Short mmCIF file of C-alpha atoms in Angstrom, two decimals:
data_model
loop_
_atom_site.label_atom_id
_atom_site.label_comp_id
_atom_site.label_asym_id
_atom_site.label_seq_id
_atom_site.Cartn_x
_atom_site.Cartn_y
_atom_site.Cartn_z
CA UNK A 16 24.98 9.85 -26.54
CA UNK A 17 22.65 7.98 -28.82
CA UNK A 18 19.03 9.82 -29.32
CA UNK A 19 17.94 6.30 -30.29
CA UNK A 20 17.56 3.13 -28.61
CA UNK A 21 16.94 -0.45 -29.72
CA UNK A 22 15.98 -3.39 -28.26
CA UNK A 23 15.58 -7.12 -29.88
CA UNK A 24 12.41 -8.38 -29.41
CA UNK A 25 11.10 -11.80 -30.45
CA UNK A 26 7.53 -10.69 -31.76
CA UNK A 27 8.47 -7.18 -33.38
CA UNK A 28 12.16 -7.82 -34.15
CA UNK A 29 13.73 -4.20 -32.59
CA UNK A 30 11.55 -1.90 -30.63
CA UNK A 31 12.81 1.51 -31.14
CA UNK A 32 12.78 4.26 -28.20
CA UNK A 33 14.15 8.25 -27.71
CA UNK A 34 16.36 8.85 -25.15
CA UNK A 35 13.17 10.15 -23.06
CA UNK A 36 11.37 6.96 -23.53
CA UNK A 37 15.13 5.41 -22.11
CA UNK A 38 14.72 7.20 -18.98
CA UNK A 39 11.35 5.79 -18.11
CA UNK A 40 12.29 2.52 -19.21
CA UNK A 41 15.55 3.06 -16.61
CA UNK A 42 13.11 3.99 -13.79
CA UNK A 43 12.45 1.83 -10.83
CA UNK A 44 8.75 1.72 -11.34
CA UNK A 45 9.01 0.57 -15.05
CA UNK A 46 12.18 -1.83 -14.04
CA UNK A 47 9.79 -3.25 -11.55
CA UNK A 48 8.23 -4.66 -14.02
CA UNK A 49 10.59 -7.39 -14.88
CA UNK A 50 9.80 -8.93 -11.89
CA UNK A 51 5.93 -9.66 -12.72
CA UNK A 52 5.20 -12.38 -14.53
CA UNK A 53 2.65 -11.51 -17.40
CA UNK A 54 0.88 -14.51 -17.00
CA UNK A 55 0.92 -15.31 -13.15
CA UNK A 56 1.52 -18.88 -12.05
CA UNK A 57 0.72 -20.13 -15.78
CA UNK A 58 4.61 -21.03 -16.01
CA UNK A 59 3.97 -23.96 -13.81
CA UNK A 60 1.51 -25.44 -16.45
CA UNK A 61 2.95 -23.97 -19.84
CA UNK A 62 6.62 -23.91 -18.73
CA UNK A 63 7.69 -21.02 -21.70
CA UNK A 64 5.39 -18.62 -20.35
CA UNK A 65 7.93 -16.96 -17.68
CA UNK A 66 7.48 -13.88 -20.12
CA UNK A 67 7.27 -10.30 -17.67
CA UNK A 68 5.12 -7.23 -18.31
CA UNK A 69 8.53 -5.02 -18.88
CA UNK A 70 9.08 -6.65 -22.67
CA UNK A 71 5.09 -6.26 -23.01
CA UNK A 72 4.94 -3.09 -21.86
CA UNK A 73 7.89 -2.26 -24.78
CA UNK A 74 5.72 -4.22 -27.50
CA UNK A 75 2.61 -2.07 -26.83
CA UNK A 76 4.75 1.35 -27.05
CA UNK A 77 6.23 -0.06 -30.10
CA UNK A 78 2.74 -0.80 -31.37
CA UNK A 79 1.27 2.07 -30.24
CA UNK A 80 3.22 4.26 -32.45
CA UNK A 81 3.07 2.16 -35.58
CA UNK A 82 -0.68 1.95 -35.21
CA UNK A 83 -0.47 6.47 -34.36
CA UNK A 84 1.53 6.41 -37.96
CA UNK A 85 -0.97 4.48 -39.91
CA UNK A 86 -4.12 5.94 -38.64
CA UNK A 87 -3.08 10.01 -38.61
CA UNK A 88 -1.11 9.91 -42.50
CA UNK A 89 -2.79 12.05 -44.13
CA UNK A 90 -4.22 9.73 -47.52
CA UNK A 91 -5.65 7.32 -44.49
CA UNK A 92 -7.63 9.96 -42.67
CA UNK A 93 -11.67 9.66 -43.75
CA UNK A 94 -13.19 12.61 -44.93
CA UNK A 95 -15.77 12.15 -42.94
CA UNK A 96 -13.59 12.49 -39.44
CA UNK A 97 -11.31 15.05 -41.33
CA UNK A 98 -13.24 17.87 -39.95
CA UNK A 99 -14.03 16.63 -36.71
CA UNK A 100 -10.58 16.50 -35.21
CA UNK A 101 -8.80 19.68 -35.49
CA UNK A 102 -5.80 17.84 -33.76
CA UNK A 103 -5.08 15.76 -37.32
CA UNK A 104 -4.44 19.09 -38.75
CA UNK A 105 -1.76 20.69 -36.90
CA UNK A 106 1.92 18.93 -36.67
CA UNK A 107 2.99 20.36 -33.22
CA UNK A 108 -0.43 19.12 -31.55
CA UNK A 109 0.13 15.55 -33.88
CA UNK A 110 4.11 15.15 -32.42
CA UNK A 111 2.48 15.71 -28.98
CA UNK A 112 -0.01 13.54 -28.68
CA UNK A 113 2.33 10.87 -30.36
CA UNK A 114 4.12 10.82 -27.88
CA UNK A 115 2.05 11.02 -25.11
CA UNK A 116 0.54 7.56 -26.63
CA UNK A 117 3.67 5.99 -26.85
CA UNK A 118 4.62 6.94 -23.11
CA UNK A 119 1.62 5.42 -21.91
CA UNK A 120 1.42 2.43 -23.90
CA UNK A 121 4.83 2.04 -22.35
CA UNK A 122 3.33 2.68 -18.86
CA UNK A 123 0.10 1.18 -18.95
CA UNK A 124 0.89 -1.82 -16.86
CA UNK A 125 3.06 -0.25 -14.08
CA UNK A 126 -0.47 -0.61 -11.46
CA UNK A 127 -0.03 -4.51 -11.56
CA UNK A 128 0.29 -6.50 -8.78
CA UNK A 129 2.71 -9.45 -7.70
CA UNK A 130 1.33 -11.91 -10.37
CA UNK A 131 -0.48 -9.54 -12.40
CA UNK A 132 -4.54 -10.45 -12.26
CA UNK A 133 -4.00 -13.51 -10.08
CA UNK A 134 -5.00 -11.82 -6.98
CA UNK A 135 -5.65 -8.29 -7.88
CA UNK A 136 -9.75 -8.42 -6.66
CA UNK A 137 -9.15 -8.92 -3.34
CA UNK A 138 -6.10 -7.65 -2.29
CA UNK A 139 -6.64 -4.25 -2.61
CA UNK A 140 -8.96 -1.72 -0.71
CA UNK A 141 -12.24 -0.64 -2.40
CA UNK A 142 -12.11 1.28 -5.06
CA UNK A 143 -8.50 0.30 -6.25
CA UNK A 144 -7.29 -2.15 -9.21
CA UNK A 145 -4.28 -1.61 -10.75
CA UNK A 146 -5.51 0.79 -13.54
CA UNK A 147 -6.13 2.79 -10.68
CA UNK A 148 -2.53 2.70 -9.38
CA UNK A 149 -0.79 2.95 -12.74
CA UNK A 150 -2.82 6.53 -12.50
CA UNK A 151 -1.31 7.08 -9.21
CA UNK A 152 1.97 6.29 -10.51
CA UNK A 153 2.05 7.92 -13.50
CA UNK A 154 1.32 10.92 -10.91
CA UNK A 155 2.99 10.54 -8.13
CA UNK A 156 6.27 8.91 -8.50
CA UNK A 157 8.65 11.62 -8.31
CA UNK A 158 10.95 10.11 -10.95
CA UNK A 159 8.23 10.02 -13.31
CA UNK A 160 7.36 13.57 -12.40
CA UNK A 161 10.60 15.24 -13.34
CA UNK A 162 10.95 13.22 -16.57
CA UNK A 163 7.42 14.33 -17.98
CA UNK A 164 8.91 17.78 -17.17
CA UNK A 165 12.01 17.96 -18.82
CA UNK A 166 10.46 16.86 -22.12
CA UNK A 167 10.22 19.35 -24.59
CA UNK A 168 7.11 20.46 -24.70
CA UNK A 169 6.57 18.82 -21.10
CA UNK A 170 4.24 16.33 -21.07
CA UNK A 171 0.83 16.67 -19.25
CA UNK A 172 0.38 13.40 -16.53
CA UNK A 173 -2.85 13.22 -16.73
CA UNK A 174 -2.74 13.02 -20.87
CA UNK A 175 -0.48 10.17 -20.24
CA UNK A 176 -3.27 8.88 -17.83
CA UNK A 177 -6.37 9.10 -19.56
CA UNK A 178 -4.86 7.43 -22.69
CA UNK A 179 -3.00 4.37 -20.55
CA UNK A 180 -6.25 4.01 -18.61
CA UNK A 181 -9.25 4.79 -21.14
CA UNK A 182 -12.62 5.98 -20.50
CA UNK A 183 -14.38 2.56 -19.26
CA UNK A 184 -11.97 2.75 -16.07
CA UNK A 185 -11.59 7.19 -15.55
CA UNK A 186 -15.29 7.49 -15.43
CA UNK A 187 -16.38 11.10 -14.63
CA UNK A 188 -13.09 12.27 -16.42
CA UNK A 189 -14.09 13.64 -19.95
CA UNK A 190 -12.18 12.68 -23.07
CA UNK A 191 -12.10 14.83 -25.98
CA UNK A 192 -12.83 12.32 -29.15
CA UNK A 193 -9.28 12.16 -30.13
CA UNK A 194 -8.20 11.69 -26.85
CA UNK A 195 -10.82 8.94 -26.90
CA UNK A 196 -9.61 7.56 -29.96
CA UNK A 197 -5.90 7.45 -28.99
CA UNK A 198 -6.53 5.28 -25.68
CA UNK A 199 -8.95 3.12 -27.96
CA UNK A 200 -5.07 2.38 -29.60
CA UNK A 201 -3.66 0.96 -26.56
CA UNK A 202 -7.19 -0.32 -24.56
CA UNK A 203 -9.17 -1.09 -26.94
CA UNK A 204 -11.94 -3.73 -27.30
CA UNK A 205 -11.58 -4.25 -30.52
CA UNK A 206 -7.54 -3.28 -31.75
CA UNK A 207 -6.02 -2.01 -28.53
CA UNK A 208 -2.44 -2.35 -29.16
CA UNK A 209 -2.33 -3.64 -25.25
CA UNK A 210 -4.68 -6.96 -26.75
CA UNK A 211 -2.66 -7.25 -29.72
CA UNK A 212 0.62 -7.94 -28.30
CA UNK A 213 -0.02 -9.62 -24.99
CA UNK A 214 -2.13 -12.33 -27.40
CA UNK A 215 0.87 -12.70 -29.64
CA UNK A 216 3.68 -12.53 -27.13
CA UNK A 217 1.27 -15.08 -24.70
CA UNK A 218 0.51 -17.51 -27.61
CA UNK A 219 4.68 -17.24 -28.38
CA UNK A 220 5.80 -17.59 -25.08
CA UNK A 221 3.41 -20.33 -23.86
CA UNK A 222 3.78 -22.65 -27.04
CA UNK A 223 0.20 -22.60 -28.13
CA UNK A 224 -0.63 -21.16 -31.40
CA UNK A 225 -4.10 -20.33 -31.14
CA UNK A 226 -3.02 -16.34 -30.31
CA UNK A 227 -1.66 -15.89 -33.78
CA UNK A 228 -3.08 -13.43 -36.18
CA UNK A 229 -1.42 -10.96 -39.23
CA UNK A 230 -1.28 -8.27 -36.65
CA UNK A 231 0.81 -6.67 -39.62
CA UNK A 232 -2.13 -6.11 -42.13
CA UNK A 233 -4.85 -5.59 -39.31
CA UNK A 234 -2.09 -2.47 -38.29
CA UNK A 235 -2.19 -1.19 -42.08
CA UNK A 236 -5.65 -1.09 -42.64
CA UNK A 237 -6.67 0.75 -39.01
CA UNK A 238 -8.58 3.85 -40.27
CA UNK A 239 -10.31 6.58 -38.04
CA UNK A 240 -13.81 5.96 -39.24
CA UNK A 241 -17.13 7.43 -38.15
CA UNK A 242 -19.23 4.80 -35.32
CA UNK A 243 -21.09 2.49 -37.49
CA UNK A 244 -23.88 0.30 -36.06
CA UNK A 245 -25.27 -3.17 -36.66
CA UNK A 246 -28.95 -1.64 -37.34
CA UNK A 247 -28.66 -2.20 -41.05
CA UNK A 248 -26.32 -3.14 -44.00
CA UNK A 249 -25.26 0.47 -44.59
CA UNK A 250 -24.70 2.72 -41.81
CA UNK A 251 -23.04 5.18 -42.98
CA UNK A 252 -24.26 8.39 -41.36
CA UNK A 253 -24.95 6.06 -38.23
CA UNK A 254 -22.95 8.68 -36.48
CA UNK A 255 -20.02 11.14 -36.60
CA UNK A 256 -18.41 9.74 -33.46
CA UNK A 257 -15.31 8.94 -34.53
CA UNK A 258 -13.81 5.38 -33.55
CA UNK A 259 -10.87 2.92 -34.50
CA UNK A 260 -12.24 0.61 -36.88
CA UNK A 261 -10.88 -0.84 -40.60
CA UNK A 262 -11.11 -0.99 -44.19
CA UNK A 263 -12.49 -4.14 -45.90
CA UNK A 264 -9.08 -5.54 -46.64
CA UNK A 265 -8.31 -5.94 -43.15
CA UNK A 266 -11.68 -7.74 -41.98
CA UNK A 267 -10.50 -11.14 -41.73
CA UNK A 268 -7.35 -10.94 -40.11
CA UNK A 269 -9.43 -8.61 -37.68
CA UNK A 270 -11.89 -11.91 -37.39
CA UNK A 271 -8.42 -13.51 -36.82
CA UNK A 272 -7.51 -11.47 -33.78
CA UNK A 273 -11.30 -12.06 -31.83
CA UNK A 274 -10.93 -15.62 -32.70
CA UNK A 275 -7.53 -16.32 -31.03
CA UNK A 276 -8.74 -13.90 -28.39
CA UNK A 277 -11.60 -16.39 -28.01
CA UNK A 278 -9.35 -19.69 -27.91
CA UNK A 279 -6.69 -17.88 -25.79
CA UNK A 280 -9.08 -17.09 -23.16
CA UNK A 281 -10.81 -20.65 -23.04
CA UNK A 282 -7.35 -22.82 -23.68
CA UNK A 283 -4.89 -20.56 -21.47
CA UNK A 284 -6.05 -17.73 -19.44
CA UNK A 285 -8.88 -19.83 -18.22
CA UNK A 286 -6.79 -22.88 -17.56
CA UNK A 287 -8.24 -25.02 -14.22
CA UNK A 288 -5.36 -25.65 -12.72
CA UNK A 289 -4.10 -22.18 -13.34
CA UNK A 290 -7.37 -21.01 -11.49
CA UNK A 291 -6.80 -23.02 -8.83
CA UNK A 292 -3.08 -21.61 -8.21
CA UNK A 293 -4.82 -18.43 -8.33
CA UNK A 294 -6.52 -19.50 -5.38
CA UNK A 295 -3.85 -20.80 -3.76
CA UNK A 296 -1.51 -17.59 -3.97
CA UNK A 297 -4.64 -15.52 -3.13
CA UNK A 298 -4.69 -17.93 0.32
CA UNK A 299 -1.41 -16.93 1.30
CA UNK A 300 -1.00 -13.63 0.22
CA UNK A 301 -3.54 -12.71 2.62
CA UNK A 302 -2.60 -13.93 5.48
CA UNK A 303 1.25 -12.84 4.76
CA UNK A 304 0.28 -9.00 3.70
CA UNK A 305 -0.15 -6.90 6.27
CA UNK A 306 -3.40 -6.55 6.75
CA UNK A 307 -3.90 -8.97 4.44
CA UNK A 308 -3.56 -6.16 1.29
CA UNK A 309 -1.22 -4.46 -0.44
CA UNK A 310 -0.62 -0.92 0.62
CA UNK A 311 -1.75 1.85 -2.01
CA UNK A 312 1.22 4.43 -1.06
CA UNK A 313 3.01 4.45 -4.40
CA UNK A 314 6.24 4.50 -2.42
CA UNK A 315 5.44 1.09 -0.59
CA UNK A 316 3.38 -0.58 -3.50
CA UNK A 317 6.40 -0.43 -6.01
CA UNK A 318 8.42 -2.77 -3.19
CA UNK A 319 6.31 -5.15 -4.28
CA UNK A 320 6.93 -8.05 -7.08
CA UNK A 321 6.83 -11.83 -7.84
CA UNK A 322 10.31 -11.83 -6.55
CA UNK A 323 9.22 -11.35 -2.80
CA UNK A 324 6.26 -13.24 -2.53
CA UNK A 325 8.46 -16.08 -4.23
CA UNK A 326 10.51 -15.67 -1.12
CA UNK A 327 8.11 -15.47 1.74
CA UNK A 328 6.22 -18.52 -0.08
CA UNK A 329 9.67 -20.67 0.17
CA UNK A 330 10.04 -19.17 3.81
CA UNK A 331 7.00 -19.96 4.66
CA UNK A 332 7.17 -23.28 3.21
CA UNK A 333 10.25 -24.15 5.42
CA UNK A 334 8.96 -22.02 9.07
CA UNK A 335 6.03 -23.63 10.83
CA UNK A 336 5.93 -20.12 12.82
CA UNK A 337 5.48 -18.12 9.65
CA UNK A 338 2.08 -16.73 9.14
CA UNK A 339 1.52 -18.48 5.77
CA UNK A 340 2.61 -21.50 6.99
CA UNK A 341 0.48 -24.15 6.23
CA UNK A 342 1.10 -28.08 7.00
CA UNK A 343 -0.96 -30.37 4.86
CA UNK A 344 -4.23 -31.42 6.45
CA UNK A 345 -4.61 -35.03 7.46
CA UNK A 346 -7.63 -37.14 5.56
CA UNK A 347 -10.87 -36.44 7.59
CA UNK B 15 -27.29 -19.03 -17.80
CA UNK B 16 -24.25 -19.50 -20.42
CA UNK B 17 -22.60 -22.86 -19.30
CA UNK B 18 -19.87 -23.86 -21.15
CA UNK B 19 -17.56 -25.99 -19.48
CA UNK B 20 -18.30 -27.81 -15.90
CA UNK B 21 -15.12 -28.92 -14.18
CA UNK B 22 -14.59 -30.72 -10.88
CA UNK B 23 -10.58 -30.31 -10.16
CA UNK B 24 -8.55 -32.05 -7.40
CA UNK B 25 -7.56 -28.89 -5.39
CA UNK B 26 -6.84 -28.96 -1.15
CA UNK B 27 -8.18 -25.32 -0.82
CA UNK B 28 -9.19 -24.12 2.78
CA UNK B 29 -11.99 -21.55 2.09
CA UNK B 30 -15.49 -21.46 2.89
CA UNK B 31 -18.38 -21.79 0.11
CA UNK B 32 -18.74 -18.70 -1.69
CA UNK B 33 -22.16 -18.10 -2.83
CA UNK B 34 -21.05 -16.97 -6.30
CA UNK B 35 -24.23 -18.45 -8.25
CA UNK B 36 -27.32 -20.77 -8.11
CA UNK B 37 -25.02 -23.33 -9.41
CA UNK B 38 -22.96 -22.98 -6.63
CA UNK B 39 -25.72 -22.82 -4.14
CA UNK B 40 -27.33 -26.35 -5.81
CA UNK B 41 -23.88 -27.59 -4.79
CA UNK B 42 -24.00 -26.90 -1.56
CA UNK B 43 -27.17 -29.29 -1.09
CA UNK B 44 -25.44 -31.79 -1.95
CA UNK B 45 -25.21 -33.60 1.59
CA UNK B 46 -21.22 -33.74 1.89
CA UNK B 47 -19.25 -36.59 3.49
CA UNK B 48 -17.32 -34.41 5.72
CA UNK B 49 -19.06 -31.13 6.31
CA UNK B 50 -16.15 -29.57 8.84
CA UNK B 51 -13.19 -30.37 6.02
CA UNK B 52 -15.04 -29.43 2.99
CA UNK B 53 -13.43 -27.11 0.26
CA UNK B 54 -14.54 -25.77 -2.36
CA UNK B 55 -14.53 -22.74 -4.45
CA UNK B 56 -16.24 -21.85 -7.81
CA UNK B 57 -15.10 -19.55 -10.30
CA UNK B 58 -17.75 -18.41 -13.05
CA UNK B 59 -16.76 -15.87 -16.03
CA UNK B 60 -18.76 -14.83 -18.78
CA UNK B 61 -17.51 -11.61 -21.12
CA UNK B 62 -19.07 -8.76 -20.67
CA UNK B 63 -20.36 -7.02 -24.07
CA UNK B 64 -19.54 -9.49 -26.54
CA UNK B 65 -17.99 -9.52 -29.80
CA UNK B 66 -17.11 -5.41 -30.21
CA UNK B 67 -18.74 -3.71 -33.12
CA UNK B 68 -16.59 -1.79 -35.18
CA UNK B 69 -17.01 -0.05 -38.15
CA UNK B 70 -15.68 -1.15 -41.70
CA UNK B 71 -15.05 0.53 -44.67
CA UNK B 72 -15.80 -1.06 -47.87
CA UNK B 73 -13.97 -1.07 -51.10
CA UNK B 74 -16.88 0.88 -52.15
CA UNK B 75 -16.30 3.73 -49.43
CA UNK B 76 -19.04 2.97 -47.71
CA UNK B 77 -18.69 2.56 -43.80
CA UNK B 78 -20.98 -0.22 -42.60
CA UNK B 79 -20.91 -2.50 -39.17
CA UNK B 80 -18.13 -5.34 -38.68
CA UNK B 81 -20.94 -7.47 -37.40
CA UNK B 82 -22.88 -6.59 -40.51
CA UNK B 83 -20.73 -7.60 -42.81
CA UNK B 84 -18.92 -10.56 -41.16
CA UNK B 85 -20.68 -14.03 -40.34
CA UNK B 86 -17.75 -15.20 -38.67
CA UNK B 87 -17.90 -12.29 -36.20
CA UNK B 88 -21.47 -13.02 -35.50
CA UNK B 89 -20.54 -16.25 -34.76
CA UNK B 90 -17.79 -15.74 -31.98
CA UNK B 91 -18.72 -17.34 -29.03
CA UNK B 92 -18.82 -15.47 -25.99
CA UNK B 93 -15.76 -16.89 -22.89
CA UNK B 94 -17.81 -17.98 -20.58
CA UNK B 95 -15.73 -20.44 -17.60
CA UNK B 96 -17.64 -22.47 -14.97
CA UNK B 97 -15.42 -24.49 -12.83
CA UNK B 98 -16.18 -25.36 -9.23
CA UNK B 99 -13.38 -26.86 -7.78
CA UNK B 100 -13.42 -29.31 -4.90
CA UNK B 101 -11.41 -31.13 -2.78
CA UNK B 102 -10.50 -35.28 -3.50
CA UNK B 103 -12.11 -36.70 -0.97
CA UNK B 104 -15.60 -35.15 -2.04
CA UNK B 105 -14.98 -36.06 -5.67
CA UNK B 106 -17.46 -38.91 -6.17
CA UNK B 107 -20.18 -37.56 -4.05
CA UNK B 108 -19.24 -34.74 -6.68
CA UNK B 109 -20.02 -36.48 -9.58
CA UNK B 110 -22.64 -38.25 -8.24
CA UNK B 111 -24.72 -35.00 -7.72
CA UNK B 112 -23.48 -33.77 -11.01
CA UNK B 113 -25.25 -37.25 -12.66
CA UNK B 114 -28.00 -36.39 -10.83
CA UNK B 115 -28.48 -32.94 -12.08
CA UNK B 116 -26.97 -32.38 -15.41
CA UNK B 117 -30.10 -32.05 -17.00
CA UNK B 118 -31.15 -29.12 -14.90
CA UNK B 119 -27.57 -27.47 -14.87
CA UNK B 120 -27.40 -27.21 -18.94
CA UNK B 121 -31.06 -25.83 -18.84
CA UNK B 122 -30.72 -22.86 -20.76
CA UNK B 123 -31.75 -19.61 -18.48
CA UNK B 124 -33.96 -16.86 -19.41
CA UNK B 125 -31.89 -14.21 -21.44
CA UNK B 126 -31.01 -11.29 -19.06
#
């Protein structure tokens, strides 16, 4: 049996995975994933963008471990972090952590809703979005479970949680800095891998080029560098927290990447009429869902995709007794 | 108060007014043609945080601040979405009201 797996990719050519990556990309809770649309409803204003989160989740893994190769060699690491984190010094504790990162990148998104963000606010109970159930996932699905055992060493779940999920969303949960560093790779404000790859693969898929950047030379000039703050023109010394940042070379493609994020968000994640489709779907979801949300058992979350609400709404559209059943109102 | 972009859509959507913002609430003064049918819903977004900060090293080896050294970065604007969308038939009392108060709606607000 092969130890390694490719897969063609339109934005990163092949996307390379172990045969222990494989089995989480064979499990039902990643193969879900096909089945949401990474861009809700958009595909019925930008027809190309039928694009799922399962070949997004693959790009950010992929990502994720170029960006873990360029930041931890060793003539890349700052002197200034050098001492701070003992973990870029050891090679067992570096192959760990690798991939750790590259299993969550590759299960960051497994939380989502039917339709991804479309309706995710107020269809499930307090407290819950879907970084929330990725967590549970990650957790509590028993296939999940028995693969981060058999890895040699096994992998910890809630490593795999606190990098796919970050700090802003596990509040109370402390993060070491490296382990803060490593979910700033895939969650990041600034360079998360998870950004760089949905704006690419969104901007491809959709037929818009405002998402495009040189995602290749931002990638090789991410350095580990100490927090620097916008108090005066040299901060160095500002502070030994170590964060993700870059070296000079790399600035403008980084202005680049904020830009498109900028147009992307006003041209196509904004869109009206996507909004208003939004609004639509959130309409009938809730009176269709039991109790008008979607159950936060693991077990009976994962039944749901794009695939059955697609069906109810076409059942719906065609039985006047079916709870989402609406007949269009007459002019007042 | 941020307001980039004021839409009035076509949409048939059967919800009540959400009170989301004073923009919203002006809206609902406006007397409408057929109170029992009326639909409406607003959506307002504005990022949280801004432009992120991040540090830079220069060819120099110092490490300074991205917004520091970058105009462009400075520069960014913020997302920030207003649309309130509302149904056909309400349309030109819609833009009648928003004639009558675009002045006051692009009033820049106090800084929070």
């Amino acid at each position: 049996m092969k130890e390694y797996h490719e897969i063609r990719d339109p934005l990163h050519v092949f996307i390379r995975l172990d045969s222990d990556e494989r089995k989480v990309l064979d499990s039902y809770a990643f193969q879900r994933l096909r089945y949401i649309h990474q861009l809700a409803l958009s595909y019925l204003i930008y027809p190309g963008a039928t694009h799922r989160r399962f070949e997004h989740s693959l790009g950010v893994m992929e990502l994720a471990g170029r960006v873990f190769d360029v930041v931890t060699r060793p003539d890349a690491i700052d002197d200034n972090v050098k001492s701070i984190i003992p973990e870029l010094h050891n090679k067992d504790k570096l192959s760990y952590w690798r991939r750790v990162l590259r299993m969550a990148a590759l299960c960051h998104d497994m939380g989502h809703l039917p339709f991804s963000h479309a309706a995710e606010k107020d269809l499930l109970p307090d407290g819950f979005d879907h970084e929330t159930m990725t967590g549970e996932i990650i957790r509590n699905h028993e296939e999940l479970s028995f693969i981060w055992q058999q890895i040699t060493p096994p992998l910890r779940c809630e490593d795999i949680i606190k990098l796919a999920v970050g700090p802003k969303k596990l509040k109370g949960i402390k993060f070491t800095d490296w382990e803060a560093i490593l979910s700033e790779i895939i969650v990041g404000d600034a360079f998360g891998v998870d950004r760089i790859d949905y704006l690419l693969r969104d901007s491809y898929h959709a037929g818009v080029a405002y998402g495009r950047f040189d995602h290749y030379r931002l990638i090789d000039t991410l350095r580990i560098l100490p927090k620097a703050t916008s108090g005066g023109p040299d901060c160095s010394g500002d502070s030994l927290e170590p964060v993700l940042g870059i070296e000079e070379g790399g600035l403008h493609t980084a202005e680049a990447l904020l830009l498109a994020r900028y147009f992307m968000y006003s041209q196509v994640y904004f869109h009206p009429v996507r909004r208003i489709y939004d609004i639509h779907l959130k309409d009938f979801l809730k009176k269709w869902l039991p109790e008008g949300i979607f159950p936060t058992s693991v077990k009976l979350f994962l039944h749901f995709t794009d695939s059955e609400v697609i069906a109810a709404l076409l059942e719906a559209s065609r039985d006047p007794g079916h709870p989402g059943h609406e007949s269009r109102p007459k002019d007042c | 108060m941020n307001i980039s972009t004021i839409s009035f859509c076509i949409s048939e959507i059967q919800s009540t007014f959400k009170k989301i913002s004073g923009l919203e609430k002006q809206f609902l003064e406006v007397p409408p043609p057929c109170s029992a049918r009326i639909r409406s819903e607003a959506i307002f977004y504005k990022e949280k945080g801004g432009i992120p900060d991040f540090p830079v090293k220069t060819k120099d080896g110092r490490i300074v601040s991205s917004l520091v050294i970058s105009d462009t970065l400075r520069n960014i604007p913020v997302v920030a979405v207003d649309y309130v969308f509302i149904k056909e038939d309400l349309l030109k009392t819609a833009k009648e009201w928003l004639n009558k108060n675009w002045e006051e709606i692009i009033r820049p607000g106090k800084e929070e």
